[in-house]
PDB file of N, CA and C in Angstrom:
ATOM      1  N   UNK A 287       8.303  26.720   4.735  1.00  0.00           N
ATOM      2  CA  UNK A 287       8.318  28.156   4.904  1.00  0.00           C
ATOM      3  C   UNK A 287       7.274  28.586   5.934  1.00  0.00           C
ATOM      4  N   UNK A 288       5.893  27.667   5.880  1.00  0.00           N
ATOM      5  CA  UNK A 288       5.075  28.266   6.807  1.00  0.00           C
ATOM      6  C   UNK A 288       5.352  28.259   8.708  1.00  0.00           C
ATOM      7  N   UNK A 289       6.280  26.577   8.609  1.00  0.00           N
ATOM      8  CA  UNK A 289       6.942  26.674   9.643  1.00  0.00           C
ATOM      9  C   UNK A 289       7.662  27.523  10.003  1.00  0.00           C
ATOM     10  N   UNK A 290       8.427  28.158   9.407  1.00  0.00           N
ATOM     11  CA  UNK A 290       9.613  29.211   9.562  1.00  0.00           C
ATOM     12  C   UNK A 290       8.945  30.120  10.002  1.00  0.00           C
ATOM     13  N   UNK A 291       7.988  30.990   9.161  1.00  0.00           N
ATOM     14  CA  UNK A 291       7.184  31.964   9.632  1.00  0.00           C
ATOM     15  C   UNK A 291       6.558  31.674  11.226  1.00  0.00           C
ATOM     16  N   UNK A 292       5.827  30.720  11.395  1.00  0.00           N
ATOM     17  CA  UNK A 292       5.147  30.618  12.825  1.00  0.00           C
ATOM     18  C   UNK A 292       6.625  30.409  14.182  1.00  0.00           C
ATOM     19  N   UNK A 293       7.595  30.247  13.281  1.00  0.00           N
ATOM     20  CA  UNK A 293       8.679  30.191  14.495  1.00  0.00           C
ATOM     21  C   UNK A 293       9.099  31.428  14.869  1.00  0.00           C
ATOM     22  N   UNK A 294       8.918  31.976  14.032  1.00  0.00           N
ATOM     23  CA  UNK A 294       9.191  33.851  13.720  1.00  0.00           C
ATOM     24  C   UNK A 294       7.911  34.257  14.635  1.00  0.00           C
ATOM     25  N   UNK A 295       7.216  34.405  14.071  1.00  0.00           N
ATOM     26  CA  UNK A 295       5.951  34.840  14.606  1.00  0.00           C
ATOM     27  C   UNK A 295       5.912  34.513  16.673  1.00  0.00           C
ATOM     28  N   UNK A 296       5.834  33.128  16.754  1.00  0.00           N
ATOM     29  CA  UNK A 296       5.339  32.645  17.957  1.00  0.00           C
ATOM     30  C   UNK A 296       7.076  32.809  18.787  1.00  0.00           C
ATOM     31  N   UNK A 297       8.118  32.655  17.975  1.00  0.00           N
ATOM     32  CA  UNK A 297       9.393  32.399  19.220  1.00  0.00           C
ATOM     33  C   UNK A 297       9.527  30.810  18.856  1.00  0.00           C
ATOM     34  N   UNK A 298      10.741  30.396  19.357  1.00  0.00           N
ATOM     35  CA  UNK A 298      11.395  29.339  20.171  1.00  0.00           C
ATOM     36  C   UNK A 298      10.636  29.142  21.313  1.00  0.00           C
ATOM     37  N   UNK A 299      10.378  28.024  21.932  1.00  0.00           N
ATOM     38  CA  UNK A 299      10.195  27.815  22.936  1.00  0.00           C
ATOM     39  C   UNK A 299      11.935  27.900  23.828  1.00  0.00           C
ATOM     40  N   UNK A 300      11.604  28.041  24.990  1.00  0.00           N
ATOM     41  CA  UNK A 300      12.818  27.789  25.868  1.00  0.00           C
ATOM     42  C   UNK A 300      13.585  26.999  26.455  1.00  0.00           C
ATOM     43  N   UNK A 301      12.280  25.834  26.982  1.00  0.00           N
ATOM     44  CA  UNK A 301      12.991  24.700  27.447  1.00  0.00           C
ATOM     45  C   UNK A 301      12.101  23.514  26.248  1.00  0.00           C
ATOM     46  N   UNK A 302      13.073  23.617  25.482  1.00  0.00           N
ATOM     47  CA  UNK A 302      12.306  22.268  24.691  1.00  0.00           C
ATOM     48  C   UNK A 302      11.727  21.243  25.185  1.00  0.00           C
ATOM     49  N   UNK A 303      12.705  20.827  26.292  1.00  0.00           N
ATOM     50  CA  UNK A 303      12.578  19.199  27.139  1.00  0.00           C
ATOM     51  C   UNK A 303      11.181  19.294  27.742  1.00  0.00           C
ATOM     52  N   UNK A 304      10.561  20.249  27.961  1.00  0.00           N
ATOM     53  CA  UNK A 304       9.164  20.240  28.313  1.00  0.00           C
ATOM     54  C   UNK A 304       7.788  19.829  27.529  1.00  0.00           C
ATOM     55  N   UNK A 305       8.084  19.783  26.321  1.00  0.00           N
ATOM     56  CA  UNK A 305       7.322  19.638  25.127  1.00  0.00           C
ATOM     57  C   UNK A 305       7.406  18.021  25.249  1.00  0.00           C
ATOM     58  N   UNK A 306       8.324  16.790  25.458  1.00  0.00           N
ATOM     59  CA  UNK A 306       9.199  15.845  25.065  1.00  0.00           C
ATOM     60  C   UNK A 306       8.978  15.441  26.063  1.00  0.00           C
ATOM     61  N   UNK A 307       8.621  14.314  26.378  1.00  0.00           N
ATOM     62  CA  UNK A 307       8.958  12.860  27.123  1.00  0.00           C
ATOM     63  C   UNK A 307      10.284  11.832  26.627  1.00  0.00           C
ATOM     64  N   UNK A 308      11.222  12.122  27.477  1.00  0.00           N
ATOM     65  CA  UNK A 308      12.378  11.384  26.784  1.00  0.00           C
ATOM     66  C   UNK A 308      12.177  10.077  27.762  1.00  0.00           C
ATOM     67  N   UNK A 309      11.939   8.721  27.138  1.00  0.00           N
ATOM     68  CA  UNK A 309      11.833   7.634  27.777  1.00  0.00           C
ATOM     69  C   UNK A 309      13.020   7.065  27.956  1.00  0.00           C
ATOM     70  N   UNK A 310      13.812   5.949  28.140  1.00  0.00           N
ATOM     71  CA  UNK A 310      15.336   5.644  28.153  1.00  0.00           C
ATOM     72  C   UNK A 310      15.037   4.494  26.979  1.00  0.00           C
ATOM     73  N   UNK A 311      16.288   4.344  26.184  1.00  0.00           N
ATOM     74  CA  UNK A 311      16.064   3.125  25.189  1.00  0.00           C
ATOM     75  C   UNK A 311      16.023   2.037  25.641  1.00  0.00           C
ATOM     76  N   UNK A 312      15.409   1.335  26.146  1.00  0.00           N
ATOM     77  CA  UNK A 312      14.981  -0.368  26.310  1.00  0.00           C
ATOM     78  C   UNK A 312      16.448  -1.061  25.692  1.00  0.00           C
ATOM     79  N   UNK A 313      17.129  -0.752  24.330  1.00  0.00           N
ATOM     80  CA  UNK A 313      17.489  -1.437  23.567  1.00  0.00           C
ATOM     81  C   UNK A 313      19.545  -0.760  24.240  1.00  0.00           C
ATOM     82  N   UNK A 314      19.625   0.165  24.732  1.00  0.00           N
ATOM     83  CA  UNK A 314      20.963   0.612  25.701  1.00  0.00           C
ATOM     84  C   UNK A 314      20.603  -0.167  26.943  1.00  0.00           C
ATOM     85  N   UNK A 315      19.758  -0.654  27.538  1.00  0.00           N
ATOM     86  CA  UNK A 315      19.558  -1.333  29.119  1.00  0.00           C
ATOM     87  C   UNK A 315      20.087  -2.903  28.276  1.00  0.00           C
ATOM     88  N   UNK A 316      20.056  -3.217  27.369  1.00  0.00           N
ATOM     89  CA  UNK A 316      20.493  -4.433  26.945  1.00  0.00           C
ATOM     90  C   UNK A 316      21.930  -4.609  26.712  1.00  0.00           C
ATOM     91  N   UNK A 317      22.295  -3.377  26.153  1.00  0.00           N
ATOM     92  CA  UNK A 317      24.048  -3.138  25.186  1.00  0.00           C
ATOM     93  C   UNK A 317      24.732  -3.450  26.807  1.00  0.00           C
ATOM     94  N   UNK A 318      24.133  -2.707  27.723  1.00  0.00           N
ATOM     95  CA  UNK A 318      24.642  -2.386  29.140  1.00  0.00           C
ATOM     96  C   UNK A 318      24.990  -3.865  29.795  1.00  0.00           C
ATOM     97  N   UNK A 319      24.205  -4.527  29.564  1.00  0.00           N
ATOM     98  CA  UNK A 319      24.033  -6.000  30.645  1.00  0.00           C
ATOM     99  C   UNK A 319      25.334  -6.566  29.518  1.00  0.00           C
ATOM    100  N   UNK A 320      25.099  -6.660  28.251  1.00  0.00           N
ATOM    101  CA  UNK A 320      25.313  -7.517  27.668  1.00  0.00           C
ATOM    102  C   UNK A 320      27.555  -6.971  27.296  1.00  0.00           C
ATOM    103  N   UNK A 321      27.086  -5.730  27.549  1.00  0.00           N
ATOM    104  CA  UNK A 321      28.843  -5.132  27.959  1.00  0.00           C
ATOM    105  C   UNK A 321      29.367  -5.913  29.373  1.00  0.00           C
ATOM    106  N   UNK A 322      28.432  -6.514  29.827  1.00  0.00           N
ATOM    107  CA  UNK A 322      29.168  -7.122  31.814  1.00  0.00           C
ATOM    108  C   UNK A 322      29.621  -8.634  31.099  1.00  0.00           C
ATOM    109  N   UNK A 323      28.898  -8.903  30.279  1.00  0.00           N
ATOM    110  CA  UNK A 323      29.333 -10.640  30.370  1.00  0.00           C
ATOM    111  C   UNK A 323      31.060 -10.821  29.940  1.00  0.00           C
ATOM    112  N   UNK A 324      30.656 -12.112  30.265  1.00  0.00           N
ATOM    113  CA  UNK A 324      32.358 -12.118  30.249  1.00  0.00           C
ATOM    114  C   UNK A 324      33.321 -11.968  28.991  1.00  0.00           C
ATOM    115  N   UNK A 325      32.674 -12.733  27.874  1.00  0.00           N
ATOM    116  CA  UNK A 325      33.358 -12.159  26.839  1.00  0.00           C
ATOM    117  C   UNK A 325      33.285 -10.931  26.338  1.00  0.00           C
ATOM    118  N   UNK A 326      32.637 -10.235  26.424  1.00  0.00           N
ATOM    119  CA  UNK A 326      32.822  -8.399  26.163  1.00  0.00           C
ATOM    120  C   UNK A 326      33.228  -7.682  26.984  1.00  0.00           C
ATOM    121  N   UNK A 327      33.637  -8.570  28.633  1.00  0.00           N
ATOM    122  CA  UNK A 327      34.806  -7.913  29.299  1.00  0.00           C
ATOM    123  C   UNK A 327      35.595  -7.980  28.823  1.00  0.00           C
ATOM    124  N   UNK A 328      36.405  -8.950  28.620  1.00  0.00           N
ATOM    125  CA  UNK A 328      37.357  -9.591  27.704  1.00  0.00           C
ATOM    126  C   UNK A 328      38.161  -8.887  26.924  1.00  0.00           C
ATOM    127  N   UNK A 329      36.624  -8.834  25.639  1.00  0.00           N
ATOM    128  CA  UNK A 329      37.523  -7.801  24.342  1.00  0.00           C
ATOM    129  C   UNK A 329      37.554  -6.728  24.798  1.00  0.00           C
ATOM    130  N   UNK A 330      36.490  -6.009  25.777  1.00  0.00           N
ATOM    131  CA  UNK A 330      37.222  -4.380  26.035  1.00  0.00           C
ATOM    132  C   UNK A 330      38.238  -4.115  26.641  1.00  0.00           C
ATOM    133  N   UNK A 331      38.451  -5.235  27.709  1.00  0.00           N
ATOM    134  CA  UNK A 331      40.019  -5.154  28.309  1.00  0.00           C
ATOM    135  C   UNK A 331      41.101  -5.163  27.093  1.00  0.00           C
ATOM    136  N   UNK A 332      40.749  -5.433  26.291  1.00  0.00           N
ATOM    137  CA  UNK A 332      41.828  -5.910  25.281  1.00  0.00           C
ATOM    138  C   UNK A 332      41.962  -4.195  24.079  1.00  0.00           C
ATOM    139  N   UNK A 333      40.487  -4.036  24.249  1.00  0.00           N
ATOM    140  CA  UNK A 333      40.520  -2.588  23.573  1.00  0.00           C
ATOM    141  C   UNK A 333      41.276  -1.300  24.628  1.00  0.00           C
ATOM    142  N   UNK A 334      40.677  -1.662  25.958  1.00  0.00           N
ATOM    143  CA  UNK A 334      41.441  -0.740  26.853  1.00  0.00           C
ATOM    144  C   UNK A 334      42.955  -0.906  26.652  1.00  0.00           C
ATOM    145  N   UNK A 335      43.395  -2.073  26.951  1.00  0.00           N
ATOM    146  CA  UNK A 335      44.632  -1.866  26.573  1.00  0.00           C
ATOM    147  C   UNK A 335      45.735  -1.185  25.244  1.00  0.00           C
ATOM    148  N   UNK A 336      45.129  -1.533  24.485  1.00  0.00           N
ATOM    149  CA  UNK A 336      45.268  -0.695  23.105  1.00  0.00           C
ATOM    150  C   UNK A 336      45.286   0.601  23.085  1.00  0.00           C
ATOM    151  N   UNK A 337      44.136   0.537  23.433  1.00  0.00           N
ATOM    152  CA  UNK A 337      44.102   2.526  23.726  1.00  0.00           C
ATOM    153  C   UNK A 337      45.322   3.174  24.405  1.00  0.00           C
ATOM    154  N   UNK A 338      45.672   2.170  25.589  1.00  0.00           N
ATOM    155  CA  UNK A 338      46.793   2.752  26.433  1.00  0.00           C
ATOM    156  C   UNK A 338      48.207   2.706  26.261  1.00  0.00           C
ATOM    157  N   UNK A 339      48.142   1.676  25.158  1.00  0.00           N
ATOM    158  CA  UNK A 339      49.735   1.380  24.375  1.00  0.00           C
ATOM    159  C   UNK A 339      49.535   2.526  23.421  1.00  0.00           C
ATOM    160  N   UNK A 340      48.708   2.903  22.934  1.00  0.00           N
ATOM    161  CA  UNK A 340      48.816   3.513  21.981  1.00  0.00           C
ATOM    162  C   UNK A 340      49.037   5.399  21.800  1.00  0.00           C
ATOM    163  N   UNK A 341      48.084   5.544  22.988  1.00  0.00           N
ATOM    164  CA  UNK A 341      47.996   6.833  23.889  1.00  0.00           C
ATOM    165  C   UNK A 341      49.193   6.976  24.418  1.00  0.00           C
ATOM    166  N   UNK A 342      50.137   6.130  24.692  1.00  0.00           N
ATOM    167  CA  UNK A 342      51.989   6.334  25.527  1.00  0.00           C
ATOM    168  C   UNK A 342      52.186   6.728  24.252  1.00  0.00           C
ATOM    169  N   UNK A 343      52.459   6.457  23.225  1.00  0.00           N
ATOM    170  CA  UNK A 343      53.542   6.694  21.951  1.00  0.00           C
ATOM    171  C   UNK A 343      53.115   8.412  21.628  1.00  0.00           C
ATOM    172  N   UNK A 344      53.845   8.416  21.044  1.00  0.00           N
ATOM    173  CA  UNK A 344      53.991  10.051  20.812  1.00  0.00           C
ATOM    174  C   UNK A 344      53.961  10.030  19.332  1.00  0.00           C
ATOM    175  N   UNK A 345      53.897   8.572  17.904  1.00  0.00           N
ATOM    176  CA  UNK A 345      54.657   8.714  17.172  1.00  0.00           C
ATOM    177  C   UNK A 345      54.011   7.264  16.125  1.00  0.00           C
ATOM    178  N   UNK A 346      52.913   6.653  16.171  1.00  0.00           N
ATOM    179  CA  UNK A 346      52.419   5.027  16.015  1.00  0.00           C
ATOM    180  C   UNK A 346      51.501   5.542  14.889  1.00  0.00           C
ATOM    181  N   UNK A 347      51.941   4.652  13.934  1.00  0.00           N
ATOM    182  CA  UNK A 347      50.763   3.749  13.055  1.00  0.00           C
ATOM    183  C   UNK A 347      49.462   3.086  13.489  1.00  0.00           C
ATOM    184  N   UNK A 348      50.077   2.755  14.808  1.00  0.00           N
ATOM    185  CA  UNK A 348      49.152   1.524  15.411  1.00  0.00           C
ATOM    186  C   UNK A 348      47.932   2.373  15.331  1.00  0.00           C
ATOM    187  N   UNK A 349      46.306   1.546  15.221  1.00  0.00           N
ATOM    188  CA  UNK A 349      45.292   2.536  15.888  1.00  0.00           C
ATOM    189  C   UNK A 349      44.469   0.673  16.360  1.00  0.00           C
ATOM    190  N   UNK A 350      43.696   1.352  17.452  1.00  0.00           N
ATOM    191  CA  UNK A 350      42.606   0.280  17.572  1.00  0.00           C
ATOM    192  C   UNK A 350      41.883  -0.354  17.096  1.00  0.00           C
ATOM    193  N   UNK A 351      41.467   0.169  15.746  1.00  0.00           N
ATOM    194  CA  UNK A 351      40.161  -0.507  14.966  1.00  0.00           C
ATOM    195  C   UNK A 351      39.991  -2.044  15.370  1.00  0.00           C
ATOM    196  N   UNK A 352      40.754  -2.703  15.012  1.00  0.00           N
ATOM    197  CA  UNK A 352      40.491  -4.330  15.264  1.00  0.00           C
ATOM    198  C   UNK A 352      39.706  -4.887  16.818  1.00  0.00           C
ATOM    199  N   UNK A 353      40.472  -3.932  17.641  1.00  0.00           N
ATOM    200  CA  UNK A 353      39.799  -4.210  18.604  1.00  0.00           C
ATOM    201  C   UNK A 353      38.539  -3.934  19.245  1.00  0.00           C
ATOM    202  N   UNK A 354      38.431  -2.568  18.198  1.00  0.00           N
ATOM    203  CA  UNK A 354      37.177  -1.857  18.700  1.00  0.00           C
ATOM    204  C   UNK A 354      35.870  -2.504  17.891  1.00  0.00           C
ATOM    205  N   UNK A 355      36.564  -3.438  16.792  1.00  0.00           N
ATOM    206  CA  UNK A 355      35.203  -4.376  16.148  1.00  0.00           C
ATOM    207  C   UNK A 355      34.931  -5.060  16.819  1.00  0.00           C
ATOM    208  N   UNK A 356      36.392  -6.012  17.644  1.00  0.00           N
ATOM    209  CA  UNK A 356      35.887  -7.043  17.958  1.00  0.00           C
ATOM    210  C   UNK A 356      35.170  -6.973  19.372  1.00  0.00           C
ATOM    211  N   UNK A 357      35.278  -5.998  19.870  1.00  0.00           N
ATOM    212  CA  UNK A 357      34.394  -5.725  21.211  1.00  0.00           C
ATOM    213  C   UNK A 357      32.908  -5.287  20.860  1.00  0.00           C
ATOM    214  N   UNK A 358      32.388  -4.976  19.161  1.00  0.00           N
ATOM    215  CA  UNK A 358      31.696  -4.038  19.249  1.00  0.00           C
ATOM    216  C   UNK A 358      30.696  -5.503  18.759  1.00  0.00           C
ATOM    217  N   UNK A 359      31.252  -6.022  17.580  1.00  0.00           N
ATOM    218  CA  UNK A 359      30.758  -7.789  17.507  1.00  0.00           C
ATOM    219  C   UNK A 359      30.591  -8.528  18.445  1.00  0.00           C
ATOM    220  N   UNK A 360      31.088  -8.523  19.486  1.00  0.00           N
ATOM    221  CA  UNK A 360      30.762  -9.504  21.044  1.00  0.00           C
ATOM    222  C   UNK A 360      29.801  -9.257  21.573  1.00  0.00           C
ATOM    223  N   UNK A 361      29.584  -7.409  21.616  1.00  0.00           N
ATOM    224  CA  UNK A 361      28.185  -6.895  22.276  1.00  0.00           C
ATOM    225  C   UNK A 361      27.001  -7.247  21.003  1.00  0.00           C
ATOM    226  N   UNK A 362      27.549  -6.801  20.317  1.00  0.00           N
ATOM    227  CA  UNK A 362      26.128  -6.808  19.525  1.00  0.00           C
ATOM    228  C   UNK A 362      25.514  -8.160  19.048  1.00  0.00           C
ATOM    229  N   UNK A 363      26.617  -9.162  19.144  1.00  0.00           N
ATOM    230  CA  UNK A 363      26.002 -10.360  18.862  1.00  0.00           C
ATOM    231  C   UNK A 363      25.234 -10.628  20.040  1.00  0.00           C
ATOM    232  N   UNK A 364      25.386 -10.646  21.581  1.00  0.00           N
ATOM    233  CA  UNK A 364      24.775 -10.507  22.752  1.00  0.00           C
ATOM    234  C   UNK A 364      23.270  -9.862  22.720  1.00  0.00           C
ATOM    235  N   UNK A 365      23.433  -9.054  21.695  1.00  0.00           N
ATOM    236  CA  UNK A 365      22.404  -8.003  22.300  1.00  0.00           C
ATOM    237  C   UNK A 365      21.195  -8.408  20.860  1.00  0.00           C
ATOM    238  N   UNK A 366      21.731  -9.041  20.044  1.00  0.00           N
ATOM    239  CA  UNK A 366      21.256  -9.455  18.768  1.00  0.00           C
ATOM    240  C   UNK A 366      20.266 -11.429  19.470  1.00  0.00           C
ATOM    241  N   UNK A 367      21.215 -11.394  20.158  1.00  0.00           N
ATOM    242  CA  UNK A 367      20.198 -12.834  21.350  1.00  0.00           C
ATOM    243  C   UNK A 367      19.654 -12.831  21.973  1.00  0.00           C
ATOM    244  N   UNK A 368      19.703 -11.788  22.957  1.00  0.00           N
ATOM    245  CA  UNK A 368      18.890 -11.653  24.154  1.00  0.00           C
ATOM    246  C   UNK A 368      17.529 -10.885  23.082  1.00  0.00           C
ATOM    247  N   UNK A 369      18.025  -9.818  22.478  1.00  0.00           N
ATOM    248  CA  UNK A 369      16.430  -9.365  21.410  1.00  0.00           C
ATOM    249  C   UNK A 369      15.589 -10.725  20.812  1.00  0.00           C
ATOM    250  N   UNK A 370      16.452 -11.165  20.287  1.00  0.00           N
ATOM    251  CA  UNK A 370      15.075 -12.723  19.708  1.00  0.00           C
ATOM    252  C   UNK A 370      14.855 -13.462  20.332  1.00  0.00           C
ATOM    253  N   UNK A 371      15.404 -13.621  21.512  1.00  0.00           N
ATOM    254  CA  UNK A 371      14.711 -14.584  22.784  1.00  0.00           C
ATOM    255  C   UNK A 371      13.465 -13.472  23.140  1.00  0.00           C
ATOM    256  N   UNK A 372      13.705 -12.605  22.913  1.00  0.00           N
ATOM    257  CA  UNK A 372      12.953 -11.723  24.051  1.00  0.00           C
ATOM    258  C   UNK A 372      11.891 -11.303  23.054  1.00  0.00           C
ATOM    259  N   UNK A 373      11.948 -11.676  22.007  1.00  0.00           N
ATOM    260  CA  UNK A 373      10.359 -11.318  20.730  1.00  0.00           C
ATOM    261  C   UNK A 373       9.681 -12.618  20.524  1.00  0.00           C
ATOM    262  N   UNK A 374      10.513 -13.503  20.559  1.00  0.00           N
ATOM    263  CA  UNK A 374       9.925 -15.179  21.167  1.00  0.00           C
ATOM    264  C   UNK A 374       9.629 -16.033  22.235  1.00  0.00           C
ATOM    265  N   UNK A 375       9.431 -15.193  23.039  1.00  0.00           N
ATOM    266  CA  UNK A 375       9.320 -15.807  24.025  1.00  0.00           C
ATOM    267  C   UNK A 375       8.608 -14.604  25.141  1.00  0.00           C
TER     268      UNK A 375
END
């Protein structure tokens, strides 16, 4: 409540982002590299495609899930290796 009051009292600030140092996540510069290798080209080609069979129909059961694990398991196992190499070493 006392917060509430001093927000009352003082205002919103305007540009929040000024208060804030937004750094970039270290841990997305990894998902990123580790989305180029070849097997998580692979499964996303395989998810892209899905999407696009699936996006034509007007009328499908079908949905992506399967594919969207298995692309999401390729990265993250990637990104789950390059992290413990990279705390050991």
């Amino acid at each position: 409540m006392v917060f509430e009051e001093k927000m009352i009292m003082n205002g919103e600030p305007e540009d929040v982002s000024s208060f804030y140092i937004f750094k970039p996540d270290p841990l997305e510069a990894v998902r990123q590299k580790c989305a180029e290798t070849e097997h998580c080209v692979h499964t996303q080609a395989r998810l892209e495609q899905c999407e696009t069979r699936v996006g034509s129909r007007s009328a499908t059961e079908e949905d992506c899930t399967e594919e969207l694990f298995d692309f999401l398991h390729a990265r993250d196992h990637c990104v789950s290796v390059n992290a413990i190499s990279k705390i050991f070493h």
